[in-house]
Short mmCIF file of C-alpha atoms and ligand atoms in Angstrom, two decimals:
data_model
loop_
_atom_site.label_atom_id
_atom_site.label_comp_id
_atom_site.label_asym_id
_atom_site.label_seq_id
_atom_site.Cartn_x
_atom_site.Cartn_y
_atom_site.Cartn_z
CA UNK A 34 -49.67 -73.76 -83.73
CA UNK A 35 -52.80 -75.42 -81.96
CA UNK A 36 -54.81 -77.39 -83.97
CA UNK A 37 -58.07 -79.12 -82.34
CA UNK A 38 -60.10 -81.96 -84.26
CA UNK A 39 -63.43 -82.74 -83.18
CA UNK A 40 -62.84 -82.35 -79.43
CA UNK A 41 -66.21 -83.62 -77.24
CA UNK A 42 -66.30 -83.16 -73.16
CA UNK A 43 -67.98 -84.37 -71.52
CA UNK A 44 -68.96 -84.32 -67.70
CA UNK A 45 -70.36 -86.91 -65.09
CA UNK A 46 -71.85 -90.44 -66.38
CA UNK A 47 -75.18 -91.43 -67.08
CA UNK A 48 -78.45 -89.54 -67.28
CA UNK A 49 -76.15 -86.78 -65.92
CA UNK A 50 -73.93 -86.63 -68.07
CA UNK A 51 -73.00 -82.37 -69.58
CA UNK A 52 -72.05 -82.57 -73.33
CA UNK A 53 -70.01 -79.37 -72.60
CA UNK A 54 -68.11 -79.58 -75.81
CA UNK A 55 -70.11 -80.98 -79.07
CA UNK A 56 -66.96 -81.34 -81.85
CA UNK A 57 -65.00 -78.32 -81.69
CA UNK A 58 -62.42 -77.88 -84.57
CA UNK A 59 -59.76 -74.69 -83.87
CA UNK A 60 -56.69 -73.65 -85.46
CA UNK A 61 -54.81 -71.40 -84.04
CA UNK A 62 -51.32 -69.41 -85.16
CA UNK A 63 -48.63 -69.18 -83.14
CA UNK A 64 -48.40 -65.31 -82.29
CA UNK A 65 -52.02 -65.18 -83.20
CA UNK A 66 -54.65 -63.17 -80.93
CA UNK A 67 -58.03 -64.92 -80.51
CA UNK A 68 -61.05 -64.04 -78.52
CA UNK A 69 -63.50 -66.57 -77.52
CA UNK A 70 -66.77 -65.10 -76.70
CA UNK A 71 -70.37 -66.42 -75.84
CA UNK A 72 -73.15 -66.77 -73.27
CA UNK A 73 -72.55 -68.66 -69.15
CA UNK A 74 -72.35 -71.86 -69.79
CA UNK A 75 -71.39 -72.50 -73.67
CA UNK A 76 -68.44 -74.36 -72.92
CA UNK A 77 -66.19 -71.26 -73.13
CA UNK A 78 -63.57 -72.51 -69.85
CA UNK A 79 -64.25 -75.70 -70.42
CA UNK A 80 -62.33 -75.47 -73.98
CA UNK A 81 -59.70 -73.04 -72.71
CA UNK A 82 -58.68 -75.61 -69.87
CA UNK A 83 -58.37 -78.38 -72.61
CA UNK A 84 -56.03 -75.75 -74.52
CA UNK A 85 -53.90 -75.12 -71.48
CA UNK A 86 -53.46 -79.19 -70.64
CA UNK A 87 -55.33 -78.18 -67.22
CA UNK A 88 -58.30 -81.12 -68.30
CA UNK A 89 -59.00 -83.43 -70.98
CA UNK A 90 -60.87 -84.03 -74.15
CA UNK A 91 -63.65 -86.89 -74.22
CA UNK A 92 -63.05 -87.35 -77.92
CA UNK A 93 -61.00 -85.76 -80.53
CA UNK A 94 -57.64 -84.45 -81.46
CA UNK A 95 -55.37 -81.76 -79.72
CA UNK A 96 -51.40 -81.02 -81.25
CA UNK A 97 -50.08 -78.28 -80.32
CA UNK A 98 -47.01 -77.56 -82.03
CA UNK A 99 -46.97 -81.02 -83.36
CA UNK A 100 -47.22 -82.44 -80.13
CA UNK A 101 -49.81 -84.61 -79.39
CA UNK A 102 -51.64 -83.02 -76.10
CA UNK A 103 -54.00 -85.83 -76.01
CA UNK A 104 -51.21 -88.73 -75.43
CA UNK A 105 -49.60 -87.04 -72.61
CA UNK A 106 -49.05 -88.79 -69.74
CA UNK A 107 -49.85 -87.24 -66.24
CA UNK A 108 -46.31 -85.61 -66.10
CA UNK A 109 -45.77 -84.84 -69.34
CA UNK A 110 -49.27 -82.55 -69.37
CA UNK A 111 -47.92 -80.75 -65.93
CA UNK A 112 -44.64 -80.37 -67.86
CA UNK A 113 -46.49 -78.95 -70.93
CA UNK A 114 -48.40 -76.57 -68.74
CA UNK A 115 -45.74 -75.12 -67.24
CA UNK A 116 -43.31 -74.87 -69.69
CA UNK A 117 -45.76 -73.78 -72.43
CA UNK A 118 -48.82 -71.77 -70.68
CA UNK A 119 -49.72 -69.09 -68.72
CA UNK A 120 -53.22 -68.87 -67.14
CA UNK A 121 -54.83 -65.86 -65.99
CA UNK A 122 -58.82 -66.26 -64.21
CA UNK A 123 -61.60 -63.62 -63.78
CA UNK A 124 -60.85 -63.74 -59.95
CA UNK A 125 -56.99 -63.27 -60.09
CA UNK A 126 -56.26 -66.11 -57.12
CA UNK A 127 -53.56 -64.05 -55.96
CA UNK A 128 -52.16 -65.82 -52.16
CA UNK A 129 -53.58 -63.27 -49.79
CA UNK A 130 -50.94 -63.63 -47.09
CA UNK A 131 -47.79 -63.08 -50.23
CA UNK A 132 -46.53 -59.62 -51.36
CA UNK A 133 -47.11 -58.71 -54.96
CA UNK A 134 -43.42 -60.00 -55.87
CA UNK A 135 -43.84 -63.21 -53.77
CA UNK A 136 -47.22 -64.13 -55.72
CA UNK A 137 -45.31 -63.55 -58.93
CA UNK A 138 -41.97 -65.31 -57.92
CA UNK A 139 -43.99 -68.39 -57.12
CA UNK A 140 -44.27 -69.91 -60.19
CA UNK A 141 -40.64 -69.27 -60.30
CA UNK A 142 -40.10 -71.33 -56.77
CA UNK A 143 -42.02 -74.31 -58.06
CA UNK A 144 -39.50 -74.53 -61.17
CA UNK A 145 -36.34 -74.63 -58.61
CA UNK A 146 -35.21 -70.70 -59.26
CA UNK A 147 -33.02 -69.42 -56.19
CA UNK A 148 -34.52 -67.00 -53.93
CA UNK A 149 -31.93 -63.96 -55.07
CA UNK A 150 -33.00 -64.59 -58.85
CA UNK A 151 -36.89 -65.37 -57.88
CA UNK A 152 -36.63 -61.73 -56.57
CA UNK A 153 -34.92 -59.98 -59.69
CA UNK A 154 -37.45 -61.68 -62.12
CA UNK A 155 -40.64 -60.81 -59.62
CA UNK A 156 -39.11 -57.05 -60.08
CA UNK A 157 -38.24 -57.25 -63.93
CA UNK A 158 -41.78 -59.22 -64.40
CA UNK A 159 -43.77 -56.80 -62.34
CA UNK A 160 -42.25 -53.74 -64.13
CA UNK A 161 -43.24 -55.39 -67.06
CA UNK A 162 -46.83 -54.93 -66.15
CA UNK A 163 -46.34 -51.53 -65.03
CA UNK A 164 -46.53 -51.89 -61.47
CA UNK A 165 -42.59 -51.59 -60.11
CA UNK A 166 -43.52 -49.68 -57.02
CA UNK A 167 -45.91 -52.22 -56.20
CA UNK A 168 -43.49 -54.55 -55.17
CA UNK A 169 -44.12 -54.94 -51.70
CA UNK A 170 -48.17 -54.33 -51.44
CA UNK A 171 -49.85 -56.63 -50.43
CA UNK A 172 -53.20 -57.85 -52.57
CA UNK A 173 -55.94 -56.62 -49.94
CA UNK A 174 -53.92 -53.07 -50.77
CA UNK A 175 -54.03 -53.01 -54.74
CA UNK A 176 -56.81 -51.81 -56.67
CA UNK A 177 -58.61 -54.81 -58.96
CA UNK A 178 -56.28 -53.79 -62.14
CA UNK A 179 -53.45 -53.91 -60.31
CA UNK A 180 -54.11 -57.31 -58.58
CA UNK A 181 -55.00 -58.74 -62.26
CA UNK A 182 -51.78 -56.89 -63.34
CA UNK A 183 -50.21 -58.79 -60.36
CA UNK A 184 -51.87 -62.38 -61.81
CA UNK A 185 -50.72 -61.57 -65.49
CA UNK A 186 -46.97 -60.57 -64.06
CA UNK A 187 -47.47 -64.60 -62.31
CA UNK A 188 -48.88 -65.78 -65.08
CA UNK A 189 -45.56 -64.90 -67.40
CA UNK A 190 -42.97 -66.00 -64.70
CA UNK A 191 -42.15 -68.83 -66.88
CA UNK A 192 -42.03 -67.35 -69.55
CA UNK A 193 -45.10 -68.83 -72.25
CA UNK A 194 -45.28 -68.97 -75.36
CA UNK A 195 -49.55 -68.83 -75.18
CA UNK A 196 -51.52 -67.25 -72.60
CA UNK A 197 -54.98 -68.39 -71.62
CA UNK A 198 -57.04 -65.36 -70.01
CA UNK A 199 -60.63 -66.69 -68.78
CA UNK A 200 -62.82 -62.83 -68.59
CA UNK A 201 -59.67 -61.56 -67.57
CA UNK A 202 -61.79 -58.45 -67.53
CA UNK A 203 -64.85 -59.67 -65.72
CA UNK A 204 -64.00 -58.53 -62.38
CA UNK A 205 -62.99 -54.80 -63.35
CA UNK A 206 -64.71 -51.94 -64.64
CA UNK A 207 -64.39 -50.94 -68.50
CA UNK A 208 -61.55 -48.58 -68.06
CA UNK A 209 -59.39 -51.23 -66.35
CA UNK A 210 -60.76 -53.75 -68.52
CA UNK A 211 -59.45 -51.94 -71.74
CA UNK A 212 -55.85 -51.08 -69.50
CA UNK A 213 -55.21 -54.92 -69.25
CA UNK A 214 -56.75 -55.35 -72.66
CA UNK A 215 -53.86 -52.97 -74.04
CA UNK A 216 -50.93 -54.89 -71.92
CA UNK A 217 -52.52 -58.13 -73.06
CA UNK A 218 -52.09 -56.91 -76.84
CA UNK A 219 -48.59 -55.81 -76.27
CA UNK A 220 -47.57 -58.60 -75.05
CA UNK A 221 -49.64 -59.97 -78.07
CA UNK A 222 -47.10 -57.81 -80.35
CA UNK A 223 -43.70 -59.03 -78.66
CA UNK A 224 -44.75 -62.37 -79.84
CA UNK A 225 -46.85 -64.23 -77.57
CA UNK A 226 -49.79 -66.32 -78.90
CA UNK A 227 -53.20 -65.21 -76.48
CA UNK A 228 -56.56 -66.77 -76.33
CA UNK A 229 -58.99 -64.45 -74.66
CA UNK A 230 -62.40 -65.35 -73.02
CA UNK A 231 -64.78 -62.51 -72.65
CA UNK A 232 -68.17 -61.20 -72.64
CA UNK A 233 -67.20 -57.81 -73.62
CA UNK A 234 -67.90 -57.64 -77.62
CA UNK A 235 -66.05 -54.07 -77.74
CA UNK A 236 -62.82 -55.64 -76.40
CA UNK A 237 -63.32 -58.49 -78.11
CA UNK A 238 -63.52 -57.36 -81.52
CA UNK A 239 -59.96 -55.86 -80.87
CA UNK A 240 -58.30 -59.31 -81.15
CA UNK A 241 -57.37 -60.59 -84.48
CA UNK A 242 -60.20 -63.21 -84.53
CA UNK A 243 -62.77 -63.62 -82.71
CA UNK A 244 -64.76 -67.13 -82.27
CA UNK A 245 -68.40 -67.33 -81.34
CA UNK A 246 -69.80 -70.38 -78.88
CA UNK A 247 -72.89 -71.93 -78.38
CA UNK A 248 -74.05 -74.66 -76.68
CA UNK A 249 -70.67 -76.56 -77.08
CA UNK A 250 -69.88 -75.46 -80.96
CA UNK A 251 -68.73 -72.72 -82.67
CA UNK A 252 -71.06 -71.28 -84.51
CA UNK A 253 -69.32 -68.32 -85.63
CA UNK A 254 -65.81 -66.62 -86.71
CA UNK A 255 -64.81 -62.90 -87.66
CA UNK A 256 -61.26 -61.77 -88.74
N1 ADP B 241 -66.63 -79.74 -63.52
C1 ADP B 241 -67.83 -79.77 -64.11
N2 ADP B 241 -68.70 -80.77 -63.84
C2 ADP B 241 -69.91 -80.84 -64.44
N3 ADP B 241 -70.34 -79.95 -65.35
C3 ADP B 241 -69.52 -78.94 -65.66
C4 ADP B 241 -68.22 -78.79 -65.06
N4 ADP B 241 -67.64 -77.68 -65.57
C5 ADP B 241 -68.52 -77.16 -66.44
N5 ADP B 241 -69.65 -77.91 -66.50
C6 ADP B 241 -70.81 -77.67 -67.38
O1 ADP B 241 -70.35 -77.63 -68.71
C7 ADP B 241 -70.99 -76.59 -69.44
C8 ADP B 241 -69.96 -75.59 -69.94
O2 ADP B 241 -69.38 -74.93 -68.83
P1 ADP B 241 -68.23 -73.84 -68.97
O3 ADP B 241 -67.19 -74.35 -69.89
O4 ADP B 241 -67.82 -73.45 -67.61
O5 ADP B 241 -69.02 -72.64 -69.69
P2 ADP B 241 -68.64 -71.09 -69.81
O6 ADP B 241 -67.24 -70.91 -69.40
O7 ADP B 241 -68.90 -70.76 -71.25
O8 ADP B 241 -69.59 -70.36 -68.91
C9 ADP B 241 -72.02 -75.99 -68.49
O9 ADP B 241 -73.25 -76.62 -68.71
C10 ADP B 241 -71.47 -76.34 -67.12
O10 ADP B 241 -72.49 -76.43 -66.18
MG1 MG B 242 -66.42 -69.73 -67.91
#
């Protein structure tokens, strides 16, 4: 379970300083499907990079699973994130010059996996999400669903227990958008806990929850 108390970001110092987060308070089930929706610049990334230990709270409380996020040391946040999350972004930031397999087996190289059983999991993982005869193509050669398809394949190499998508959808048009929508639930039903940016109501109000930002807060929340 995640559970956030009163968690304030802020950026820079000063008369500069961005109050991106004003006191947000979240609980969130394990196995639970949330969408997070709002306008540019609500604080939308800014929260789901707290939830995946990729930046820091200001102020406040973050356990997840009991453990307390927020007292991590350096190492023990990397080892969170990588043991606990996957990320998926708008833009994919698939490695150009790396086969669909080798983008996915990467993750799988920085946690010490073999080559032989990097390239098994790469297959079983990319089957996963459908695209099997993809295995060799490079990114410049898939279509935009397939590359995300190729980023959410990466993105479970490690095997989460929550995914963060940031407008996982943002990039493709609405029929793609609702195809990785429909992989993102069913990997949803198999057990895995997802928290969903987007600005795309209609998808969004196909998640079990959905949470409404402004201006750092949540102002809203619909079963
Ligand atoms: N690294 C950063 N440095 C300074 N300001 C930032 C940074 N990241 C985000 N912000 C600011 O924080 C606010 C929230 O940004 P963000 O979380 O990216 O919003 P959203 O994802 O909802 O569009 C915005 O005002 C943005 O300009
Ligand atoms: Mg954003």
């Amino acid at each position: 379970m995640i559970e956030m108390k009163e968690i304030v970001k802020h950026y820079g110092k000063g008369d500069n300083v961005t109050e991106a987060l004003k006191g947000i308070s979240l609980r969130i089930e394990n196995g639970e499907f949330t969408a997070i929706t709002g306008h540019s610049g609500c604080g939308k990334s800014t929260l789901l990079n707290i939830l995946g230990g990729m930046d820091r709270q200001t102020k406040g409380e973050y356990f997840c699973d009991g453990e307390d996020v927020s007292g991590m040391s350096e190492r023990e946040l990397a080892k969170f994130r990588n043991s606990h999350i996957g990320f998926v972004f708008q833009a994919f930031h698939l490695a150009g010059e790396l086969t669909a397999a080798e983008n996915v087996a990467l993750p799988l190289g920085y946690a010490g996996v073999g080559a032989k059983e990097r390239k098994e999991r790469a297959k079983v993982l990319l089957d996963r999400v459908g695209l099997a005869e993809k295995y060799k193509a490079y990114p410049a050669k898939l279509s935009g669903g397939e590359m995300q398809r190729v980023a959410i394949a990466r993105a479970l190499a490690n095997h989460p227990r929550i995914l963060l998508a940031d407008e996982p959808t943002g990039n493709l048009d609405h029929e793609n958008g609702e195809k990785i929508m429909a992989l993102l639930r069913e990997l949803n039903k198999e057990g895995m806990t997802v928290v969903m940016v987007t600005h795309d109501l209609e998808l969004a109000a196909m998640a079990d929850r959905c949470i409404h930002m402004a201006d750092g807060s949540i102002i809203a929340q619909k079963n």
